[in-house]
PDB file of C-alpha atoms in Angstrom:
ATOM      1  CA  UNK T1482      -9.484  76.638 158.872  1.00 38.00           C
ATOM      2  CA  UNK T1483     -12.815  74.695 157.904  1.00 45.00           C
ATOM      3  CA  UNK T1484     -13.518  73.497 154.192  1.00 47.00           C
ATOM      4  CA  UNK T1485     -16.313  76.089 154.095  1.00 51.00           C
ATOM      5  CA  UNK T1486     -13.341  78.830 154.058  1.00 75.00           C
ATOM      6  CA  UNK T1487     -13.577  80.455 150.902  1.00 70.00           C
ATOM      7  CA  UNK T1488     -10.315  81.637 150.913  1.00 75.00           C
ATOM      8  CA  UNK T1489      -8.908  78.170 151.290  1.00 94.00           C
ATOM      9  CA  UNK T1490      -8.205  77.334 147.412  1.00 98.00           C
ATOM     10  CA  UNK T1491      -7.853  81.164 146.483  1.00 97.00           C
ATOM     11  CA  UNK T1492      -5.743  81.501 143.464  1.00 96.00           C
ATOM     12  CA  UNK T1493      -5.627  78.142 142.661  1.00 98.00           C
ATOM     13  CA  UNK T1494      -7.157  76.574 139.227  1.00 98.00           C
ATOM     14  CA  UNK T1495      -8.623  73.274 139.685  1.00 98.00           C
ATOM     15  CA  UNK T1496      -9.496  71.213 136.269  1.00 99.00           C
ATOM     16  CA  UNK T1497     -12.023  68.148 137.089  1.00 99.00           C
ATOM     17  CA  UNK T1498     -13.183  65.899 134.369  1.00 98.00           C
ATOM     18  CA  UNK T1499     -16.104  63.856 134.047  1.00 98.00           C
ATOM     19  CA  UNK T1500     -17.823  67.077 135.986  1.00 98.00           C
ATOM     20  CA  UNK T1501     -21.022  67.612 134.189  1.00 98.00           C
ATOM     21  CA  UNK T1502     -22.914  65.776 137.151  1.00 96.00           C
ATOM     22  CA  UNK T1503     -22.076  63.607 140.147  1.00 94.00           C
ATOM     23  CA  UNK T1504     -19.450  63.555 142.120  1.00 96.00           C
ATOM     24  CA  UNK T1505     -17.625  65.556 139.902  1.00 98.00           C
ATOM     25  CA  UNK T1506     -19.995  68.686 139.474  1.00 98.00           C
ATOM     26  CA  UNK T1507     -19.776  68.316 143.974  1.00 98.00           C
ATOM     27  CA  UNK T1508     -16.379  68.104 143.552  1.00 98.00           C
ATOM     28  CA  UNK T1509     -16.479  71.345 141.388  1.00 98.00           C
ATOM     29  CA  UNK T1510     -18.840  73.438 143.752  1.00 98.00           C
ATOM     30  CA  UNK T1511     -16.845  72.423 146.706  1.00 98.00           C
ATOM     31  CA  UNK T1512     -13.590  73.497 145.467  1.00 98.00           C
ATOM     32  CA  UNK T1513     -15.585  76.447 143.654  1.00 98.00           C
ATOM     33  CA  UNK T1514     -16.829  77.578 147.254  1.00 97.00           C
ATOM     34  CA  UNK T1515     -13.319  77.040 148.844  1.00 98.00           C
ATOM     35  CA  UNK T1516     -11.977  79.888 146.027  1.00 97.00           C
ATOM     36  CA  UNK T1517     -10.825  77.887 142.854  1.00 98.00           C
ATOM     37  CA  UNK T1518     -11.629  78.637 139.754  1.00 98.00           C
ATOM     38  CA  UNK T1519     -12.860  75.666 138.586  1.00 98.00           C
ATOM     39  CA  UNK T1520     -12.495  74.282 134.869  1.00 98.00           C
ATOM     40  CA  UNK T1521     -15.429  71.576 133.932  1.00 98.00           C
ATOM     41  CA  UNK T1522     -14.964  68.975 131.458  1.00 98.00           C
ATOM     42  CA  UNK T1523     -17.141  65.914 130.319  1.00 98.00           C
ATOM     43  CA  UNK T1524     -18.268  64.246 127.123  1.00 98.00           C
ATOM     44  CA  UNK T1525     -22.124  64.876 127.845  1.00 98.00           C
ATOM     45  CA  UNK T1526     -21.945  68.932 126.444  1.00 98.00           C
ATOM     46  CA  UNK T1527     -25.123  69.995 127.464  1.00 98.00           C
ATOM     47  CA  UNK T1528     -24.771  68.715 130.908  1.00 98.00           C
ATOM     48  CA  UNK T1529     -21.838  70.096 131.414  1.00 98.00           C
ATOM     49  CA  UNK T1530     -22.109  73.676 130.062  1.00 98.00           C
ATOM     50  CA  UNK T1531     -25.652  74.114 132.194  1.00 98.00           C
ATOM     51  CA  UNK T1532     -23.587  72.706 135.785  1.00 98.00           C
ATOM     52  CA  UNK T1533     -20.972  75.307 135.318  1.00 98.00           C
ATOM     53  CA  UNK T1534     -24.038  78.139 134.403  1.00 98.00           C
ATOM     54  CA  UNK T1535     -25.348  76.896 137.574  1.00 98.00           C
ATOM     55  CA  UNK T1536     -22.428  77.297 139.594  1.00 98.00           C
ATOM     56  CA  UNK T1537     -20.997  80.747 137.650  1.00 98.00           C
ATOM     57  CA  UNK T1538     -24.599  81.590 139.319  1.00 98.00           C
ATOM     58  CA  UNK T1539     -23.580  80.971 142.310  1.00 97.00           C
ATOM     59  CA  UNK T1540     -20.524  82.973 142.366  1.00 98.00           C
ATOM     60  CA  UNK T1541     -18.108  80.439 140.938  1.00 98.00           C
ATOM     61  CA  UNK T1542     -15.282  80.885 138.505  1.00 98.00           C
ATOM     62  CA  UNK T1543     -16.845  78.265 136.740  1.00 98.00           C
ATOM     63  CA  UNK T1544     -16.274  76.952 132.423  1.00 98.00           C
ATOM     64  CA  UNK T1545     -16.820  74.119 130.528  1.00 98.00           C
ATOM     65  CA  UNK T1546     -15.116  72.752 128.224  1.00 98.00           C
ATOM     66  CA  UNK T1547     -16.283  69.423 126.311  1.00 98.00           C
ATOM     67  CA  UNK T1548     -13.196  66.485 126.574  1.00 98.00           C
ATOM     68  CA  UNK T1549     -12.835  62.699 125.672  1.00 98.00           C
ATOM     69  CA  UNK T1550     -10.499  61.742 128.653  1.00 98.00           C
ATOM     70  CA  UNK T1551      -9.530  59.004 126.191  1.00 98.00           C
ATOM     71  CA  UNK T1552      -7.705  61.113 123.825  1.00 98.00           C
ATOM     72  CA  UNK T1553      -4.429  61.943 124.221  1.00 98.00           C
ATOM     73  CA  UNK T1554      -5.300  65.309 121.736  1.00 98.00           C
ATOM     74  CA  UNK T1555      -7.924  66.298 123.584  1.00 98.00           C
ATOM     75  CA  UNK T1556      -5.928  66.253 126.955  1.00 98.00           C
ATOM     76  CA  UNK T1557      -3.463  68.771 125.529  1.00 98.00           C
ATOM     77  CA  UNK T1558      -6.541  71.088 124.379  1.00 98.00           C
ATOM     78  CA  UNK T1559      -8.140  71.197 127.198  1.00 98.00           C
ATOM     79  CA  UNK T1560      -4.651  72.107 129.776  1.00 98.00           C
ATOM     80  CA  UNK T1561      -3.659  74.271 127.457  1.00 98.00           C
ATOM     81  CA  UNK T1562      -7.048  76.108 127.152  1.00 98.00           C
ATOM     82  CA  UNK T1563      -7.132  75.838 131.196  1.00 98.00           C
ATOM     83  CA  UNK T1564      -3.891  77.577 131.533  1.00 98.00           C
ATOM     84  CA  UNK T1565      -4.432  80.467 128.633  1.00 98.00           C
ATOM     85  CA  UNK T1566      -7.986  81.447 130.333  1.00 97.00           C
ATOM     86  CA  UNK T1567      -7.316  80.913 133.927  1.00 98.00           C
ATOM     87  CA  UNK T1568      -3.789  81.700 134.219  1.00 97.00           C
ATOM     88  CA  UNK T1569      -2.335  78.193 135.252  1.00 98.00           C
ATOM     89  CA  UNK T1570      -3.062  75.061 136.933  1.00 98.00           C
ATOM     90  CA  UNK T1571      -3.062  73.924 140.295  1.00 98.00           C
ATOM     91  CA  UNK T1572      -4.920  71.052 140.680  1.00 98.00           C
ATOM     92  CA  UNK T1573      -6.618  68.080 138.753  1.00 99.00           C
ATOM     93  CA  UNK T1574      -9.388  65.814 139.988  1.00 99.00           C
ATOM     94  CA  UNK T1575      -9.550  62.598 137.264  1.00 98.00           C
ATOM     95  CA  UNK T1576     -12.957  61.985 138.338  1.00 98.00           C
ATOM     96  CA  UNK T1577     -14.348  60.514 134.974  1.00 98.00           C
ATOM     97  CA  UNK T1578     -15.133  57.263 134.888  1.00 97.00           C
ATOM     98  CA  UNK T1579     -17.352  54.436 133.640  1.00 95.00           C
ATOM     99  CA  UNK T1580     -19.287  50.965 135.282  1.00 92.00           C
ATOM    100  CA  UNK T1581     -20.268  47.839 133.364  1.00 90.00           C
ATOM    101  CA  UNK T1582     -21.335  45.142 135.452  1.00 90.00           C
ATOM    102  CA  UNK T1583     -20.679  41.417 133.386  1.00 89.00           C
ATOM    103  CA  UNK T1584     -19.973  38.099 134.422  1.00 91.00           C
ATOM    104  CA  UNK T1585     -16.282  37.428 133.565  1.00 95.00           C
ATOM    105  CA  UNK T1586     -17.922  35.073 130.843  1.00 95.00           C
ATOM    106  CA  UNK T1587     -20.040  37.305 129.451  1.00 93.00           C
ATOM    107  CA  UNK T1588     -17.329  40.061 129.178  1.00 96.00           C
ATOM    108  CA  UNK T1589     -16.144  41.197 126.078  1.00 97.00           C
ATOM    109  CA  UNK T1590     -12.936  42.037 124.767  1.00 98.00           C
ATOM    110  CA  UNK T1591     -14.328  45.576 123.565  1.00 98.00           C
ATOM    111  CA  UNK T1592     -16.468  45.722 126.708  1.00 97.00           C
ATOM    112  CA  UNK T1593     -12.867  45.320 128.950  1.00 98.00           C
ATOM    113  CA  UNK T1594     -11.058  47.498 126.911  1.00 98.00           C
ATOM    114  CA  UNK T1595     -13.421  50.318 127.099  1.00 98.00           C
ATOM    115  CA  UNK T1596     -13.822  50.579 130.877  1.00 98.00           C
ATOM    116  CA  UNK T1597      -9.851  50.273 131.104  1.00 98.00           C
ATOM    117  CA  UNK T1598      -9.615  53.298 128.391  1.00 98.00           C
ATOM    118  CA  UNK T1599     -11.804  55.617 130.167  1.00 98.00           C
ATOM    119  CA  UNK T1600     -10.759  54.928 134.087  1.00 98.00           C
ATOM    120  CA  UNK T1601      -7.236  53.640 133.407  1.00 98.00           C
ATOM    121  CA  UNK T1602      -6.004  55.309 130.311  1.00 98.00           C
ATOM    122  CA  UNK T1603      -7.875  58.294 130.814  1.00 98.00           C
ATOM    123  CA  UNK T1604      -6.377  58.722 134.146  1.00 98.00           C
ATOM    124  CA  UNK T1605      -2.942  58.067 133.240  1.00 98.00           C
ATOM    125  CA  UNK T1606      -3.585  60.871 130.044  1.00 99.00           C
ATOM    126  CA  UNK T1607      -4.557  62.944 132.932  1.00 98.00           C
ATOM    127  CA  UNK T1608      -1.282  62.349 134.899  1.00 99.00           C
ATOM    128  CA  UNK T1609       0.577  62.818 131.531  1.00 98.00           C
ATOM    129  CA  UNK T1610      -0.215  66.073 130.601  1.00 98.00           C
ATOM    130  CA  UNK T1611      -1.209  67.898 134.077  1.00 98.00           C
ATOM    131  CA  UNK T1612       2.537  66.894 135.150  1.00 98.00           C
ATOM    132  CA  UNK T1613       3.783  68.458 131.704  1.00 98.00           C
ATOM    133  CA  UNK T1614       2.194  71.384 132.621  1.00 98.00           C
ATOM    134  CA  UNK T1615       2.352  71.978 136.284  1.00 98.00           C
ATOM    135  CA  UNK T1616       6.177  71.156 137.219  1.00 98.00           C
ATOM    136  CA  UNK T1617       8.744  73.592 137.041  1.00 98.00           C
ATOM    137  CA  UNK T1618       9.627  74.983 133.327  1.00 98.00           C
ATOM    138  CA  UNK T1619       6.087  73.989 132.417  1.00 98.00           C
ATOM    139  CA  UNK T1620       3.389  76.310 131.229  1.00 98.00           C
ATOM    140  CA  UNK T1621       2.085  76.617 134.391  1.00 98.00           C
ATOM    141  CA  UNK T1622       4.467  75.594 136.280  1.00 98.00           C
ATOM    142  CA  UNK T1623       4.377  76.245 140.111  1.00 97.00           C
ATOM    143  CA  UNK T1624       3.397  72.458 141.376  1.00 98.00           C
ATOM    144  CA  UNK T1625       0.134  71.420 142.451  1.00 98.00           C
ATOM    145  CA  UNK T1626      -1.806  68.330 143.784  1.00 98.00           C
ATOM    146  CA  UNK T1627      -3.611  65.824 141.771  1.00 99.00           C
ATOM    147  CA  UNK T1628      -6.472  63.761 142.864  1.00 99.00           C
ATOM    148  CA  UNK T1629      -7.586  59.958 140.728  1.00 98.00           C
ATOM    149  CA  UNK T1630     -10.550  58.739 141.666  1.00 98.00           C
ATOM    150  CA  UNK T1631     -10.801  55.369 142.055  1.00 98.00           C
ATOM    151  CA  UNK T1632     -13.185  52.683 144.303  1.00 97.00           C
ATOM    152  CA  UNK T1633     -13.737  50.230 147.066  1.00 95.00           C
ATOM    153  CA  UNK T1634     -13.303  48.432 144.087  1.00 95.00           C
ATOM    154  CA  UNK T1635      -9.434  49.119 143.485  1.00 96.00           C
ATOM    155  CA  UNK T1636      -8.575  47.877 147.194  1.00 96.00           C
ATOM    156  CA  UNK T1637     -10.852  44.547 146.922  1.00 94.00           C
ATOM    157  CA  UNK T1638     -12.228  42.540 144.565  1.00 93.00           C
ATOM    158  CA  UNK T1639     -16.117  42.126 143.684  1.00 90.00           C
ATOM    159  CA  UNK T1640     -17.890  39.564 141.618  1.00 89.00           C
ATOM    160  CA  UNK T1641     -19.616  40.810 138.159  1.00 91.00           C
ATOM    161  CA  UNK T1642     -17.287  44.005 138.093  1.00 93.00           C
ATOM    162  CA  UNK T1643     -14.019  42.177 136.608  1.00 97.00           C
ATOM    163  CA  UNK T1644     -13.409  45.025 134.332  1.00 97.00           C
ATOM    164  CA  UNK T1645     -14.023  47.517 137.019  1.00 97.00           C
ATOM    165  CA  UNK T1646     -11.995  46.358 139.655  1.00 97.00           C
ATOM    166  CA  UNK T1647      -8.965  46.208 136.667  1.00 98.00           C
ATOM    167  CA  UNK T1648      -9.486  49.916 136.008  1.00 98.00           C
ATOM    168  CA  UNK T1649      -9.865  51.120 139.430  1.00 98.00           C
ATOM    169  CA  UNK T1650      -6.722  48.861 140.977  1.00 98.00           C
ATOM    170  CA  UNK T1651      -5.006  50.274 137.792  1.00 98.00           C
ATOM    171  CA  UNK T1652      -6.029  53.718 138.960  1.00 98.00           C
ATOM    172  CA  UNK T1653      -4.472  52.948 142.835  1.00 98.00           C
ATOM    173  CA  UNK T1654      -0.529  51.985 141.567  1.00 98.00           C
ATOM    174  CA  UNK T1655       0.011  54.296 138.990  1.00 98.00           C
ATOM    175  CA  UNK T1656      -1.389  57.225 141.652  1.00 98.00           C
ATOM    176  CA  UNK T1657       1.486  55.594 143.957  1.00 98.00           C
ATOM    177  CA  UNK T1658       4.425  55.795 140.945  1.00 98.00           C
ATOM    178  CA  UNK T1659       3.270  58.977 139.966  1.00 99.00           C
ATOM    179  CA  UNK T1660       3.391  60.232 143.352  1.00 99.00           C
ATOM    180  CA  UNK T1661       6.944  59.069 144.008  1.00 98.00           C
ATOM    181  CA  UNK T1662       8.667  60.205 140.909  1.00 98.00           C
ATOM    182  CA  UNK T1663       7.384  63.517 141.192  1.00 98.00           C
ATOM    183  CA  UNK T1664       8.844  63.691 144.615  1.00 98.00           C
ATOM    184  CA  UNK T1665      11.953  62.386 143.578  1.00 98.00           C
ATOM    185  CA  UNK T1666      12.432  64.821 140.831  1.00 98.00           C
ATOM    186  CA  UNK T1667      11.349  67.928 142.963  1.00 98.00           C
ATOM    187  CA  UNK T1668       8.879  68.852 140.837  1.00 98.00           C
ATOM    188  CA  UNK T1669       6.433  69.872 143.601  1.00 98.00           C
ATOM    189  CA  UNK T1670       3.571  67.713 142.700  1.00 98.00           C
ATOM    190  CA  UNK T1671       1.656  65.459 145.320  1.00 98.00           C
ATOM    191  CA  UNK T1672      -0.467  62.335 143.934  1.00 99.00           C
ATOM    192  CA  UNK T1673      -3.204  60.997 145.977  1.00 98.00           C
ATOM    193  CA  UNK T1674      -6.500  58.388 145.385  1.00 98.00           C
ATOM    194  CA  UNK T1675      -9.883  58.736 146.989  1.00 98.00           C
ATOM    195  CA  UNK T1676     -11.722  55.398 147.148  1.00 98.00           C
ATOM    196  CA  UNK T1677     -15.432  56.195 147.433  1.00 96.00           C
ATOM    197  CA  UNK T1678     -18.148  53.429 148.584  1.00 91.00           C
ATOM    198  CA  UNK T1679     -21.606  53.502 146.602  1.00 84.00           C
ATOM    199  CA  UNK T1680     -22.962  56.905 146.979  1.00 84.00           C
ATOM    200  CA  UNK T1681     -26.504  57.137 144.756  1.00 71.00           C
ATOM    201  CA  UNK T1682     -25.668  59.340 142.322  1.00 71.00           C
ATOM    202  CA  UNK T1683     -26.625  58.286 139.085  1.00 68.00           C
ATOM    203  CA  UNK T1684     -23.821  56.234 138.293  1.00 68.00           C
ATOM    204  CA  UNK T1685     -24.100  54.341 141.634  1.00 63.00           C
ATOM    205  CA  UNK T1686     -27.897  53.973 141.296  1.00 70.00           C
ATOM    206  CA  UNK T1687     -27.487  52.301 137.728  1.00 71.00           C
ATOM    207  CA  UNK T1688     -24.528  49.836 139.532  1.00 70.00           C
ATOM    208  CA  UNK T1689     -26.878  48.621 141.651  1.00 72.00           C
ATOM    209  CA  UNK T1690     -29.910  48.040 138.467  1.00 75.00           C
ATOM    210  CA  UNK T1691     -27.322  46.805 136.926  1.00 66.00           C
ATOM    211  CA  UNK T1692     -26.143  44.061 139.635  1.00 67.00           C
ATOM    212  CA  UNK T1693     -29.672  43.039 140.225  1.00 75.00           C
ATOM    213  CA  UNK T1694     -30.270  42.231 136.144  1.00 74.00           C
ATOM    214  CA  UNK T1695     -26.547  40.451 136.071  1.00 70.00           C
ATOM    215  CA  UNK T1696     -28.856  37.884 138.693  1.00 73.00           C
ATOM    216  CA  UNK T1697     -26.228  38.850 141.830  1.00 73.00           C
ATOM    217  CA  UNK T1698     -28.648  40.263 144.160  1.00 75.00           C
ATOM    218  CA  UNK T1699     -32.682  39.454 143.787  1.00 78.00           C
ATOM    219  CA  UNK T1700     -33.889  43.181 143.397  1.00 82.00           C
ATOM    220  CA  UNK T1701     -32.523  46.577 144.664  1.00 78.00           C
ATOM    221  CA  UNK T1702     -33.953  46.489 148.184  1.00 79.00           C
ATOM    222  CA  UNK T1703     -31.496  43.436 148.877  1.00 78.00           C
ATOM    223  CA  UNK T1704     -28.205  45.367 147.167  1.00 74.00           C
ATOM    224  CA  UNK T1705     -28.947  48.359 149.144  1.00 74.00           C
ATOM    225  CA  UNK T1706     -29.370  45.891 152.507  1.00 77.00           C
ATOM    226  CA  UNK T1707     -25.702  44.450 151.507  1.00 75.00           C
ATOM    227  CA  UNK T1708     -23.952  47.811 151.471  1.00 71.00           C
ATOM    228  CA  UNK T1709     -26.010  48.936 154.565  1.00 75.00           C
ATOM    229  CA  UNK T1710     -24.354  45.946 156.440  1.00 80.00           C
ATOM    230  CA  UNK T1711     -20.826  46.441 154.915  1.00 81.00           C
ATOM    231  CA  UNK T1712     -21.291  50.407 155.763  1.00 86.00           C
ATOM    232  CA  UNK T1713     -21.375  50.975 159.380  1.00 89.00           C
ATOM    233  CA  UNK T1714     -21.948  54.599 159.357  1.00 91.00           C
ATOM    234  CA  UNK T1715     -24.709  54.633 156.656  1.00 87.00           C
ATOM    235  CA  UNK T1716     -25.190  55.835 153.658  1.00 85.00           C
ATOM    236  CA  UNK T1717     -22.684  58.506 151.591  1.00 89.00           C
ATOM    237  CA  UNK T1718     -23.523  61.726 149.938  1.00 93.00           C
ATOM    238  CA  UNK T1719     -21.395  63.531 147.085  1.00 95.00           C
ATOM    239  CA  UNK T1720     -20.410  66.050 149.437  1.00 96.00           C
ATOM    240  CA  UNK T1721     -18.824  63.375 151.590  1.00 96.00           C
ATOM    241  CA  UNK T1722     -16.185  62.712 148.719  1.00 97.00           C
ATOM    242  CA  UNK T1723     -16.328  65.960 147.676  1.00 98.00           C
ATOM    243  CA  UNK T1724     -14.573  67.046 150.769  1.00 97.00           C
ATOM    244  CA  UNK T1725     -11.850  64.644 150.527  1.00 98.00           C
ATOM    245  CA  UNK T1726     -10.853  65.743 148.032  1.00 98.00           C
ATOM    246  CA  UNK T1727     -10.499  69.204 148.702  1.00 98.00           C
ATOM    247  CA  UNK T1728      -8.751  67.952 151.492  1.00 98.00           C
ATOM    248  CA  UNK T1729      -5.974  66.528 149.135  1.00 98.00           C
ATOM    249  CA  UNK T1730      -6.045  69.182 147.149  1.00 98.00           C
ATOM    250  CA  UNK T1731      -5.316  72.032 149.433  1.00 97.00           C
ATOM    251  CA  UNK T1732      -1.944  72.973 151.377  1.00 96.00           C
ATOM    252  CA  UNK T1733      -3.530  71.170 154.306  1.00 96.00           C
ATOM    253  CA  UNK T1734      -2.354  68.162 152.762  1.00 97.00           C
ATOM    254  CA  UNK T1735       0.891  69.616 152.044  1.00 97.00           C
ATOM    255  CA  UNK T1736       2.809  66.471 153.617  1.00 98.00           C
ATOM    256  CA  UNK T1737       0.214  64.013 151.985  1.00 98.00           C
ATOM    257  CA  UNK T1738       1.308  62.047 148.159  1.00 98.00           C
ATOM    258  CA  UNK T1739       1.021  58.609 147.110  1.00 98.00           C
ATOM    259  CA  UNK T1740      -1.730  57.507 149.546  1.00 98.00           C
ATOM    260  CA  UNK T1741      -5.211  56.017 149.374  1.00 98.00           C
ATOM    261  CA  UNK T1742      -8.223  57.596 151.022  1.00 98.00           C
ATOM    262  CA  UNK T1743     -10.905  55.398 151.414  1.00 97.00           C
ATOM    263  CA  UNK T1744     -14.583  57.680 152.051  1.00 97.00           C
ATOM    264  CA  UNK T1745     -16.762  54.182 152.504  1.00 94.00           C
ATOM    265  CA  UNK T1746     -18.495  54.628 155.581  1.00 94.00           C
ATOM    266  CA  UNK T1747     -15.997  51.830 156.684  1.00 94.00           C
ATOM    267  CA  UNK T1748     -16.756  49.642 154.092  1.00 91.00           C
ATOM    268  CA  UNK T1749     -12.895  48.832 153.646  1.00 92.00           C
ATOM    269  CA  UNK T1750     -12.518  48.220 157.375  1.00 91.00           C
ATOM    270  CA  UNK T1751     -14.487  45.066 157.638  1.00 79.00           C
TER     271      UNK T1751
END
């Protein structure tokens, strides 16, 4: 069975947040195309509601529905209006997520705390209330797989990106404990990390504007030069990650929980 099998995620309702463009509107065609209905969710409305128009086009079970992945509330809305329209929920991809780039000196309190809201807290809100909803007794209640997104930056450490590397690390070890107390309690729930390298979406493209204004690198030919010597087998496209984690999300990962995939061209490696 290939990933293009559109059979291979049939029945199955996936919820992915920070969707409205990126690697998380890839992530929702590619587990749109493999059969899941697919339930969009993001801050930026517009965005969001014309990427799931786009792929309901397309012949996706595609919605949107606006979310603050910081709010504890809105979490609960947004499962609970996952489960009433699309009969349950199988799988969540905590995709959203936010990049400042600062020296540690230059890094503010309400700068730190932000970044660790939206990638840490947000992920963990994630965890919270999918779990609630997908273990046995729960709404929807029939297991499922969940998929955080963190970085290269949550295995290793870069300068300028303090913040980032806290959220993302953060991210990693709570995708581990997740992952093992849901085994241990049966509930049927696997817990896995993908650890993308820079792919040029827009988020990735402003990383490396904003590395060369922090004074890091001289200007953006030299960043991308860096990452084309630390990435051996070039450069990374959405779909790249966007396969991964349909990977982890399907039953051909039924023996995979608690581990970290790194898609980095073999960035990590070196």
């Amino acid at each position: 069975m290939t990933s293009t099998d559109s059979t291979r995620l049939a029945g199955k309702t996936a919820l992915i947040t920070g969707a409205a463009r990126g690697l998380g509107a890839e992530t929702a065609r590619t587990l749109g195309k493999a059969g899941a209905a697919v339930v969009l969710t993001d801050i930026l409305s517009d965005a969001g509601q014309a990427t799931a128009e786009a792929l309901a086009a397309d012949g996706i079970d595609a919605r949107f529905v606006t979310h603050d992945v910081t709010s504890e509330a809105d979490w609960q809305r947004v499962v609970d209006t996952t489960v009433a329209a699309c009969g349950g929920l199988d799988i969540l991809v905590n995709n959203a997520g936010i990049e400042v780039v600062h020296m540690l000196a230059d890094t503010s309190l309400e700068i730190f705390e932000k970044v660790m809201q939206v990638n840490s807290t947000g992920t963990f809100l994630g965890m919270k209330t999918a779990v609630a909803a997908m273990k046995p007794g729960g709404p929807a209640g029939r297991g499922g797989a969940i998929v955080n997104l963190s970085s290269i930056a949550g295995l290793s450490g870069f300068a300028g990106v303090t913040a980032y590397c806290a959220s993302k690390g953060a991210v990693r070890l709570m995708t581990k404990a997740v992952a093992l107390e849901c085994a241990a309690l049966g509930y049927g729930i696997r817990v896995n990390s993908v650890h993308p390298g820079l792919i040029m979406t827009a988020m990735g493209k402003a990383a490396v504007e904003h590395f060369v204004a922090a004074g890091l690198v001289p200007d953006e030919e030299a960043a991308s030069a860096i990452f084309a010597s630390r990435q051996p087998l070039g450069d990374g496209r959405p779909s790249d990650i966007a396969e991964a984690i349909l990977y982890l999300s399907s039953d051909a990962a039924r023996w995979v929980t608690g581990t970290e995939l790194a898609v980095d061209g073999g960035f990590s490696a070196g």
